Short mmCIF file of C-alpha atoms and ligand atoms in Angstrom, two decimals:
data_model
loop_
_atom_site.label_atom_id
_atom_site.label_comp_id
_atom_site.label_asym_id
_atom_site.label_seq_id
_atom_site.Cartn_x
_atom_site.Cartn_y
_atom_site.Cartn_z
CA UNK A 1 -53.32 -71.92 48.22
CA UNK A 2 -55.10 -73.56 51.09
CA UNK A 3 -57.71 -71.31 52.56
CA UNK A 4 -56.54 -69.78 55.80
CA UNK A 5 -59.02 -69.77 58.63
CA UNK A 6 -60.10 -66.27 59.63
CA UNK A 7 -60.41 -67.46 63.24
CA UNK A 8 -56.61 -67.85 63.34
CA UNK A 9 -54.37 -65.25 64.95
CA UNK A 10 -53.18 -62.26 62.89
CA UNK A 11 -49.61 -63.58 63.01
CA UNK A 12 -50.66 -66.92 61.49
CA UNK A 13 -52.66 -65.17 58.78
CA UNK A 14 -49.66 -62.98 57.90
CA UNK A 15 -47.50 -66.08 57.42
CA UNK A 16 -50.28 -68.01 55.62
CA UNK A 17 -52.04 -65.44 53.44
CA UNK A 18 -55.00 -66.26 51.25
CA UNK A 19 -53.94 -64.56 48.00
CA UNK A 20 -54.09 -66.57 44.81
CA UNK A 21 -52.29 -64.37 42.26
CA UNK A 22 -50.78 -67.16 40.17
CA UNK A 23 -53.32 -69.99 39.95
CA UNK A 24 -51.64 -73.36 39.44
CA UNK A 25 -48.32 -72.21 40.89
CA UNK A 26 -47.67 -72.27 44.61
CA UNK A 27 -44.70 -70.93 46.55
CA UNK A 28 -44.21 -69.02 49.78
CA UNK A 29 -42.78 -65.99 47.95
CA UNK A 30 -44.94 -63.16 46.66
CA UNK A 31 -44.79 -62.93 42.86
CA UNK A 32 -43.34 -59.63 41.62
CA UNK A 33 -45.65 -58.20 38.97
CA UNK A 34 -43.77 -55.31 37.36
CA UNK A 35 -45.81 -53.14 35.00
CA UNK A 36 -46.32 -49.65 33.67
CA UNK A 37 -48.79 -50.59 30.91
CA UNK A 38 -51.62 -52.87 31.84
CA UNK A 39 -53.08 -54.61 28.78
CA UNK A 40 -56.84 -54.94 28.24
CA UNK A 41 -58.56 -57.74 26.34
CA UNK A 42 -60.94 -55.38 24.51
CA UNK A 43 -62.19 -51.80 24.46
CA UNK A 44 -65.32 -52.71 26.38
CA UNK A 45 -63.02 -53.47 29.34
CA UNK A 46 -61.30 -50.09 28.90
CA UNK A 47 -64.64 -48.29 28.83
CA UNK A 48 -65.85 -50.17 31.90
CA UNK A 49 -62.92 -48.88 33.99
CA UNK A 50 -63.90 -47.14 37.20
CA UNK A 51 -61.06 -45.71 39.31
CA UNK A 52 -62.98 -46.61 42.48
CA UNK A 53 -63.07 -50.31 41.64
CA UNK A 54 -60.04 -52.05 43.17
CA UNK A 55 -60.88 -55.31 41.41
CA UNK A 56 -59.92 -53.73 38.05
CA UNK A 57 -56.28 -53.30 36.99
CA UNK A 58 -55.78 -49.98 35.26
CA UNK A 59 -52.17 -48.79 35.17
CA UNK A 60 -48.96 -49.89 36.91
CA UNK A 61 -48.67 -46.66 38.88
CA UNK A 62 -51.96 -47.27 40.69
CA UNK A 63 -51.66 -50.96 41.57
CA UNK A 64 -50.44 -54.33 40.38
CA UNK A 65 -51.10 -57.69 42.05
CA UNK A 66 -47.92 -57.39 44.18
CA UNK A 67 -48.70 -53.93 45.54
CA UNK A 68 -52.36 -54.88 46.04
CA UNK A 69 -51.23 -57.88 48.06
CA UNK A 70 -49.10 -55.70 50.30
CA UNK A 71 -51.89 -53.14 50.70
CA UNK A 72 -54.23 -55.87 51.82
CA UNK A 73 -51.76 -57.22 54.35
CA UNK A 74 -50.97 -53.77 55.80
CA UNK A 75 -54.68 -53.02 56.22
CA UNK A 76 -55.12 -56.34 57.99
CA UNK A 77 -52.28 -55.73 60.45
CA UNK A 78 -53.73 -52.36 61.39
CA UNK A 79 -57.30 -53.68 61.70
CA UNK A 80 -58.37 -51.53 58.74
CA UNK A 81 -60.17 -52.21 55.47
CA UNK A 82 -58.28 -50.19 52.86
CA UNK A 83 -54.59 -49.30 52.55
CA UNK A 84 -52.80 -47.14 49.99
CA UNK A 85 -49.05 -47.47 49.53
CA UNK A 86 -46.88 -44.41 49.23
CA UNK A 87 -43.21 -43.95 48.32
CA UNK A 88 -42.36 -42.87 51.91
CA UNK A 89 -43.98 -42.33 55.29
CA UNK A 90 -43.80 -38.59 54.68
CA UNK A 91 -45.58 -39.06 51.36
CA UNK A 92 -48.40 -40.86 53.24
CA UNK A 93 -48.65 -37.85 55.58
CA UNK A 94 -48.75 -35.54 52.56
CA UNK A 95 -51.49 -37.69 50.95
CA UNK A 96 -53.67 -37.12 54.02
CA UNK A 97 -53.21 -33.34 53.78
CA UNK A 98 -53.88 -33.15 50.04
CA UNK A 99 -56.68 -35.69 50.14
CA UNK A 100 -58.72 -33.97 52.82
CA UNK A 101 -57.93 -30.26 52.98
CA UNK A 102 -58.50 -27.22 50.82
CA UNK A 103 -57.78 -23.54 51.24
CA UNK A 104 -59.72 -22.00 54.12
CA UNK A 105 -59.57 -25.21 56.18
CA UNK A 106 -57.93 -25.54 59.58
CA UNK A 107 -55.78 -28.42 60.82
CA UNK A 108 -54.74 -29.19 64.43
CA UNK A 109 -51.31 -30.76 64.90
CA UNK A 110 -49.80 -32.04 68.17
CA UNK A 111 -46.59 -30.48 69.40
CA UNK A 112 -44.93 -33.92 69.56
CA UNK A 113 -45.51 -34.63 65.86
CA UNK A 114 -42.84 -36.01 63.51
CA UNK A 115 -41.09 -32.78 62.53
CA UNK A 116 -41.48 -33.05 58.72
CA UNK A 117 -45.26 -33.30 59.36
CA UNK A 118 -45.00 -29.99 61.24
CA UNK A 119 -43.05 -28.51 58.35
CA UNK A 120 -45.71 -29.77 55.92
CA UNK A 121 -48.48 -28.11 57.93
CA UNK A 122 -46.51 -24.86 58.10
CA UNK A 123 -45.93 -24.97 54.34
CA UNK A 124 -49.65 -25.39 53.61
CA UNK A 125 -50.43 -22.55 56.02
CA UNK A 126 -47.85 -20.28 54.43
CA UNK A 127 -48.46 -20.96 50.74
CA UNK A 128 -51.85 -22.68 50.34
CA UNK A 129 -54.32 -20.67 52.42
CA UNK A 130 -54.90 -23.11 55.28
CA UNK A 131 -54.40 -22.56 58.97
CA UNK A 132 -52.26 -25.02 60.95
CA UNK A 133 -52.44 -24.78 64.73
CA UNK A 134 -50.48 -26.77 67.29
CA UNK A 135 -51.75 -28.33 70.49
CA UNK A 136 -50.30 -29.83 73.65
CA UNK A 137 -50.25 -33.62 73.02
CA UNK A 138 -51.56 -34.15 76.59
CA UNK A 139 -54.59 -31.94 75.98
CA UNK A 140 -57.09 -34.85 76.00
CA UNK A 141 -60.75 -33.78 75.97
CA UNK A 142 -59.57 -30.14 76.05
CA UNK A 143 -59.07 -30.43 72.28
CA UNK A 144 -62.81 -29.62 71.99
CA UNK A 145 -62.07 -25.98 72.87
CA UNK A 146 -59.67 -25.70 69.89
CA UNK A 147 -62.06 -27.05 67.26
CA UNK A 148 -63.39 -24.31 64.98
CA UNK A 149 -66.14 -24.56 62.33
CA UNK A 150 -63.42 -24.79 59.63
CA UNK A 151 -61.32 -27.42 61.46
CA UNK A 152 -61.29 -30.41 59.13
CA UNK A 153 -58.43 -32.57 60.38
CA UNK A 154 -56.76 -33.39 63.70
CA UNK A 155 -53.40 -35.16 63.65
CA UNK A 156 -52.23 -37.38 66.49
CA UNK A 157 -48.99 -39.20 67.12
CA UNK A 158 -48.96 -41.90 69.78
CA UNK A 159 -46.45 -41.64 71.25
CA UNK A 160 -44.53 -38.72 69.73
CA UNK A 161 -41.53 -40.45 68.20
CA UNK A 162 -38.95 -38.16 69.85
CA UNK A 163 -40.53 -36.87 73.07
CA UNK A 164 -42.73 -39.94 73.66
CA UNK A 165 -45.87 -38.40 75.19
CA UNK A 166 -48.77 -40.83 74.82
CA UNK A 167 -51.96 -38.86 74.17
CA UNK A 168 -55.43 -39.82 75.40
CA UNK A 169 -56.46 -40.95 71.92
CA UNK A 170 -60.03 -41.83 72.92
CA UNK A 171 -60.71 -38.41 74.45
CA UNK A 172 -59.39 -36.65 71.34
CA UNK A 173 -61.28 -38.85 68.84
CA UNK A 174 -64.51 -38.52 70.87
CA UNK A 175 -64.26 -34.72 70.75
CA UNK A 176 -63.43 -34.83 67.03
CA UNK A 177 -66.35 -37.15 66.18
CA UNK A 178 -68.76 -34.96 68.10
CA UNK A 179 -67.86 -32.14 65.69
CA UNK A 180 -67.39 -34.23 62.50
CA UNK A 181 -63.66 -33.62 62.35
CA UNK A 182 -61.49 -36.35 60.82
CA UNK A 183 -58.61 -37.73 62.89
CA UNK A 184 -55.37 -39.11 61.45
CA UNK A 185 -52.72 -40.80 63.55
CA UNK A 186 -49.06 -41.41 62.78
CA UNK A 187 -48.95 -44.96 64.14
CA UNK A 188 -45.40 -45.80 63.06
CA UNK A 189 -44.01 -46.31 66.58
CA UNK A 190 -46.31 -49.28 67.25
CA UNK A 191 -45.98 -50.73 63.71
CA UNK A 192 -49.75 -51.30 63.85
CA UNK A 193 -49.00 -54.28 66.09
CA UNK A 194 -49.08 -52.74 69.56
CA UNK A 195 -51.79 -50.14 69.01
CA UNK A 196 -54.97 -50.65 66.97
CA UNK A 197 -56.11 -47.14 66.03
CA UNK A 198 -59.58 -48.00 64.69
CA UNK A 199 -60.55 -49.50 68.04
CA UNK A 200 -59.97 -46.04 69.52
CA UNK A 201 -62.04 -43.97 67.12
CA UNK A 202 -59.29 -42.97 64.67
CA UNK A 203 -60.32 -42.41 61.02
CA UNK A 204 -56.96 -42.68 59.23
CA UNK A 205 -53.75 -44.40 60.28
CA UNK A 206 -50.41 -43.57 58.71
CA UNK A 207 -47.47 -45.94 58.74
CA UNK A 208 -43.88 -45.39 57.68
CA UNK A 209 -43.34 -48.90 56.29
CA UNK A 210 -39.72 -47.80 56.04
CA UNK A 211 -39.44 -48.83 59.70
CA UNK A 212 -40.38 -52.24 61.17
CA UNK A 213 -42.38 -53.43 58.15
CA UNK A 214 -39.32 -53.24 55.90
CA UNK A 215 -36.97 -54.13 58.75
CA UNK A 216 -33.86 -53.85 56.61
CA UNK A 217 -33.00 -50.11 56.67
CA UNK A 218 -33.03 -50.29 52.86
CA UNK A 219 -36.60 -49.53 51.70
CA UNK A 220 -38.62 -46.31 51.83
CA UNK A 221 -42.39 -46.76 51.86
CA UNK A 222 -45.49 -45.50 53.60
CA UNK A 223 -49.18 -46.29 53.85
CA UNK A 224 -52.49 -44.67 54.70
CA UNK A 225 -55.03 -47.05 56.21
CA UNK A 226 -58.77 -46.51 56.70
CA UNK A 227 -61.95 -48.40 57.50
CA UNK A 228 -64.23 -45.90 55.77
CA UNK A 229 -64.65 -46.28 52.01
CA UNK A 230 -65.46 -42.62 51.31
CA UNK A 231 -62.34 -41.48 53.13
CA UNK A 232 -60.32 -44.11 51.32
CA UNK A 233 -61.59 -42.84 47.96
CA UNK A 234 -60.68 -39.25 48.84
CA UNK A 235 -57.14 -40.37 49.62
CA UNK A 236 -57.03 -42.55 46.52
CA UNK A 237 -58.15 -39.68 44.27
CA UNK A 238 -55.44 -37.38 45.66
CA UNK A 239 -52.84 -40.13 45.29
CA UNK A 240 -53.76 -40.58 41.62
CA UNK A 241 -53.66 -36.83 40.94
CA UNK A 242 -50.30 -36.47 42.62
CA UNK A 243 -48.92 -39.28 40.45
CA UNK A 244 -47.81 -41.36 43.40
CA UNK A 245 -46.94 -45.03 43.19
CA UNK A 246 -44.45 -47.52 44.61
CA UNK A 247 -42.00 -49.97 43.10
CA UNK A 248 -43.21 -53.57 43.21
CA UNK A 249 -39.62 -54.64 43.89
CA UNK A 250 -39.79 -52.60 47.10
CA UNK A 251 -43.20 -54.14 47.82
CA UNK A 252 -41.73 -57.61 47.52
CA UNK A 253 -39.01 -56.70 50.03
CA UNK A 254 -41.61 -55.54 52.54
CA UNK A 255 -43.77 -58.63 51.88
CA UNK A 256 -40.72 -60.77 52.60
CA UNK A 257 -40.11 -59.01 55.93
CA UNK A 258 -43.70 -58.96 57.25
CA UNK A 259 -43.91 -62.54 58.59
CA UNK A 260 -40.92 -61.87 60.90
CA UNK A 261 -42.11 -58.41 61.96
CA UNK A 262 -43.90 -59.48 65.15
CA UNK A 263 -40.95 -61.59 66.31
CA UNK A 264 -38.55 -58.72 65.57
CA UNK A 265 -40.80 -56.17 67.27
CA UNK A 266 -40.97 -58.33 70.40
CA UNK A 267 -37.20 -58.78 70.44
CA UNK A 268 -36.67 -55.00 70.12
CA UNK A 269 -39.25 -54.51 72.86
CA UNK A 270 -37.58 -56.92 75.31
CA UNK A 271 -34.09 -55.50 74.89
CA UNK A 272 -35.33 -51.90 74.95
CA UNK A 273 -37.30 -52.50 78.16
CA UNK A 274 -34.29 -54.09 79.83
CA UNK A 275 -31.93 -51.29 78.80
CA UNK A 276 -34.43 -48.56 79.70
CA UNK A 277 -34.97 -50.14 83.14
CA UNK A 278 -31.23 -50.12 83.74
CA UNK A 279 -30.63 -46.62 82.29
CA UNK A 280 -33.36 -45.23 84.54
CA UNK A 281 -31.26 -46.16 87.59
CA UNK A 282 -28.17 -44.35 86.29
CA UNK A 283 -27.35 -41.01 87.93
CA UNK A 284 -26.62 -39.43 84.50
CA UNK A 285 -30.27 -39.87 83.43
CA UNK A 286 -32.87 -37.42 84.79
CA UNK A 287 -35.99 -38.66 82.98
CA UNK A 288 -36.84 -41.93 81.27
CA UNK A 289 -39.15 -41.20 78.32
CA UNK A 290 -40.24 -44.75 77.54
CA UNK A 291 -44.05 -45.09 77.60
CA UNK A 292 -43.84 -48.25 79.75
CA UNK A 293 -42.23 -46.18 82.56
CA UNK A 294 -44.06 -43.83 84.88
CA UNK A 295 -41.82 -40.85 84.08
CA UNK A 296 -43.29 -40.75 80.60
CA UNK A 297 -46.27 -38.41 80.12
CA UNK A 298 -49.30 -40.50 79.19
CA UNK A 299 -47.91 -43.69 80.77
CA UNK A 300 -51.47 -44.52 81.96
CA UNK A 301 -52.80 -44.25 78.38
CA UNK A 302 -50.00 -46.54 77.24
CA UNK A 303 -51.06 -49.07 79.87
CA UNK A 304 -54.71 -48.73 78.80
CA UNK A 305 -54.29 -48.81 75.01
CA UNK A 306 -51.00 -50.50 74.00
CA UNK A 307 -49.79 -54.09 74.07
CA UNK A 308 -46.07 -53.40 73.57
CA UNK A 309 -43.44 -50.81 72.78
CA UNK A 310 -40.81 -51.96 70.30
CA UNK A 311 -37.32 -50.47 70.26
CA UNK A 312 -37.66 -46.69 70.34
CA UNK A 313 -37.41 -44.53 73.47
CA UNK A 314 -35.74 -41.35 74.72
CA UNK A 315 -34.00 -40.16 77.86
CA UNK A 316 -33.32 -36.70 79.26
CA UNK A 317 -29.83 -36.39 80.67
CA UNK A 318 -29.15 -34.57 83.91
CA UNK A 319 -28.83 -30.87 83.21
CA UNK A 320 -25.28 -30.76 84.60
CA UNK A 321 -24.13 -32.18 81.25
CA UNK A 322 -23.78 -29.66 78.45
CA UNK A 323 -25.12 -30.31 74.95
CA UNK A 324 -21.50 -30.69 73.79
CA UNK A 325 -20.86 -33.38 76.39
CA UNK A 326 -23.96 -35.24 75.24
CA UNK A 327 -22.67 -35.02 71.66
CA UNK A 328 -19.47 -36.68 72.88
CA UNK A 329 -21.51 -39.39 74.61
CA UNK A 330 -23.41 -40.13 71.38
CA UNK A 331 -20.25 -40.15 69.27
CA UNK A 332 -18.46 -42.42 71.79
CA UNK A 333 -21.00 -45.20 71.30
CA UNK A 334 -19.65 -47.93 69.05
CA UNK A 335 -22.70 -50.10 68.46
CA UNK A 336 -25.18 -47.22 68.16
CA UNK A 337 -24.91 -45.46 64.81
CA UNK A 338 -25.76 -41.78 64.30
CA UNK A 339 -28.62 -41.77 61.82
CA UNK A 340 -32.28 -41.05 61.13
CA UNK A 341 -35.02 -43.58 60.76
CA UNK A 342 -35.24 -46.91 62.61
CA UNK A 343 -36.97 -50.30 62.46
CA UNK A 344 -33.93 -52.24 61.20
CA UNK A 345 -31.49 -54.54 62.96
CA UNK A 346 -28.98 -51.82 63.91
CA UNK A 347 -29.15 -49.65 67.01
CA UNK A 348 -29.19 -45.90 66.55
CA UNK A 349 -28.79 -42.81 68.73
CA UNK A 350 -29.54 -39.12 68.19
CA UNK A 351 -29.55 -36.03 70.44
CA UNK A 352 -32.41 -33.52 69.97
CA UNK A 353 -32.82 -29.87 70.84
CA UNK A 354 -36.49 -30.26 71.78
CA UNK A 355 -37.11 -26.73 73.03
CA UNK A 356 -36.80 -25.38 69.48
CA UNK A 357 -39.35 -27.93 68.18
CA UNK A 358 -42.24 -26.74 70.38
CA UNK A 359 -44.82 -24.03 69.95
CA UNK A 360 -47.94 -25.08 71.95
CA UNK A 361 -46.65 -26.41 75.25
CA UNK A 362 -43.26 -25.43 76.60
CA UNK A 363 -40.81 -28.28 77.12
CA UNK A 364 -40.33 -28.81 80.86
CA UNK A 365 -36.82 -30.32 80.88
CA UNK A 366 -33.45 -28.54 80.84
CA UNK A 367 -31.17 -31.48 80.17
CA UNK A 368 -30.47 -32.76 76.65
CA UNK A 369 -32.84 -35.35 75.14
CA UNK A 370 -31.25 -38.37 73.50
CA UNK A 371 -33.31 -40.84 71.50
CA UNK A 372 -32.24 -44.48 71.40
CA UNK A 373 -33.35 -47.05 68.88
CA UNK A 374 -32.55 -50.51 70.20
CA UNK A 375 -31.72 -52.89 67.38
CA UNK A 376 -31.31 -56.66 67.38
CA UNK A 377 -27.80 -56.78 68.87
CA UNK A 378 -27.06 -58.65 72.10
CA UNK A 379 -28.43 -56.80 75.14
CA UNK A 380 -25.28 -57.18 77.26
CA UNK A 381 -23.11 -55.77 74.45
CA UNK A 382 -25.40 -52.76 74.02
CA UNK A 383 -25.39 -52.15 77.76
CA UNK A 384 -21.59 -52.39 77.93
CA UNK A 385 -21.35 -49.93 75.04
CA UNK A 386 -23.60 -47.40 76.79
CA UNK A 387 -21.76 -47.93 80.08
CA UNK A 388 -18.42 -47.15 78.37
CA UNK A 389 -19.81 -43.98 76.81
CA UNK A 390 -21.34 -42.89 80.15
CA UNK A 391 -17.95 -43.38 81.80
CA UNK A 392 -16.45 -40.97 79.25
CA UNK A 393 -19.14 -38.48 80.18
CA UNK A 394 -18.11 -38.74 83.83
CA UNK A 395 -14.41 -38.23 82.93
CA UNK A 396 -15.34 -35.12 80.96
CA UNK A 397 -17.57 -33.83 83.76
CA UNK A 398 -14.74 -34.09 86.30
CA UNK A 399 -12.17 -32.33 84.08
CA UNK A 400 -12.52 -28.53 84.40
CA UNK A 401 -13.00 -26.92 80.95
C1 LIG B 1 -39.78 -42.25 59.72
C2 LIG B 1 -41.07 -41.67 60.13
C3 LIG B 1 -41.91 -41.09 59.20
C4 LIG B 1 -41.53 -40.90 57.75
O1 LIG B 1 -41.17 -42.05 57.08
P1 LIG B 1 -40.21 -41.96 55.79
O2 LIG B 1 -40.51 -43.22 55.08
O3 LIG B 1 -38.82 -41.86 56.32
O4 LIG B 1 -40.63 -40.76 55.02
C5 LIG B 1 -43.11 -40.58 59.63
N1 LIG B 1 -43.46 -40.64 60.92
C6 LIG B 1 -42.67 -41.19 61.85
C7 LIG B 1 -43.13 -41.22 63.26
C8 LIG B 1 -41.45 -41.73 61.49
O5 LIG B 1 -40.66 -42.26 62.42
#
C-alpha cells in the first residue's frame, strides 16, 4: 500500500488506510482473517508472549489482523490511541465497569444515560457491593460536590440519546481530574465524528458501533477507546477475563461501512435539521429537543463543542395530547419504523415515558416525548409522512372520547 500522508484529513485517511496485512497483495477490501487457534513457529515464541503486547498474535478471541485493523481505525476516528472491540455497545459499557471498579467503589451516572447503562449500575450496586449515584446531566462544575473519596468513575453521555441534554463536558472532566476520578463518555450520538472527547478531558470513550459505524442495521458491536495506556490495559485485562471477542466477519462489515460514514452522517444531519426546524413551528410540538436548537438544554455547549448532530433528536408534544394519542401518531407513520437502535438507512420513531426514567433531576415536561431517528430517505417524503400522522392526531383531538 502507498503510504498515506498523516497531514491529510481524517476522512482521506479512513478511505486510504496504511495497513499492510497481506504483503504482495493489494485491494481496497479488508482481508478477513478468521481464527480461533493462532499457530506459533516455536515454543520460544509461545514463552515470549505478553498479553500487553499488541504486536503479538495470541488467540483468535483477543485479536486477529482484521479486528486489529478495525480497532486502529476506530481509535483514529475518535482521536484516541487504543480501541478494544466488544460484541455490543452495552458490552463496551460493561467492560468499563468491570475494568475499573471493585466492591466498595462509587460511580456517578447522569440521569440522561442510556437506560441499560443505568440498569447495569443498579445491578452492580445491588449485587456487587458498589454504590451507583445519579446526577443531573446539567450539573456542570457542581459535580465536584458529589465526588466522594471512593468515587472512581463518572459516566457522561453527550447528549443523552433520548432526552438530549448536552452536558458541560469540560466542567465535569475538570472537576473529575482535580480529584483523580476517571471519566467515561458514551459518545455514540456523535459517532466520534462530531465530538472529540479527548480534547475535552475525557479518559474513556464508548461507542456503539452498531449505529453509524455499521450503518446497515445488521451488526452489533461496541468499542472502548482511550489515550492512556494504563487505562487501556485495565480494560484489556477485564475483556480477556470476561472472554469477550468479536467476529471478524462483523469487523469486515464495519470496515466496509466506515469510508461512507462521514457522508452518511452529514446526510442524516442535513435532513434531521430541516425536519426539526419545520417540526418546531408546528403547534402540536411544545419543545424541540435537538441540540442545535435553543430549546434543548445545553445548546450552548453543543455550539461550543460539537461540529454536527447526525440523525437523532426528540420532541415533546403539547400536553393536550394523551400518551395514547401519541402512540397512534407513531403507529400512523409509514416511513418511520417502530424499533430500537439507529444509525442505519431507515427512519425510526419511539415514544418514551421519561418521568419514570429519572431519579436525580425531575423531568420538567408534561407532554409525551417522541424520539425520531432520521434515516436516508427523501426529506420531502419524510415530512409528508409526519404531516399525515399529525393530521390524524388533530382529527383524534377534535373527536370527543
Ligand atoms: C445503542 C446504544 C448503545 C448500545 O449499543 P448496542 O450495540 O445496541 O448494545 C449504547 N449507548 C447508546 C447511546 C446507544 O444508542
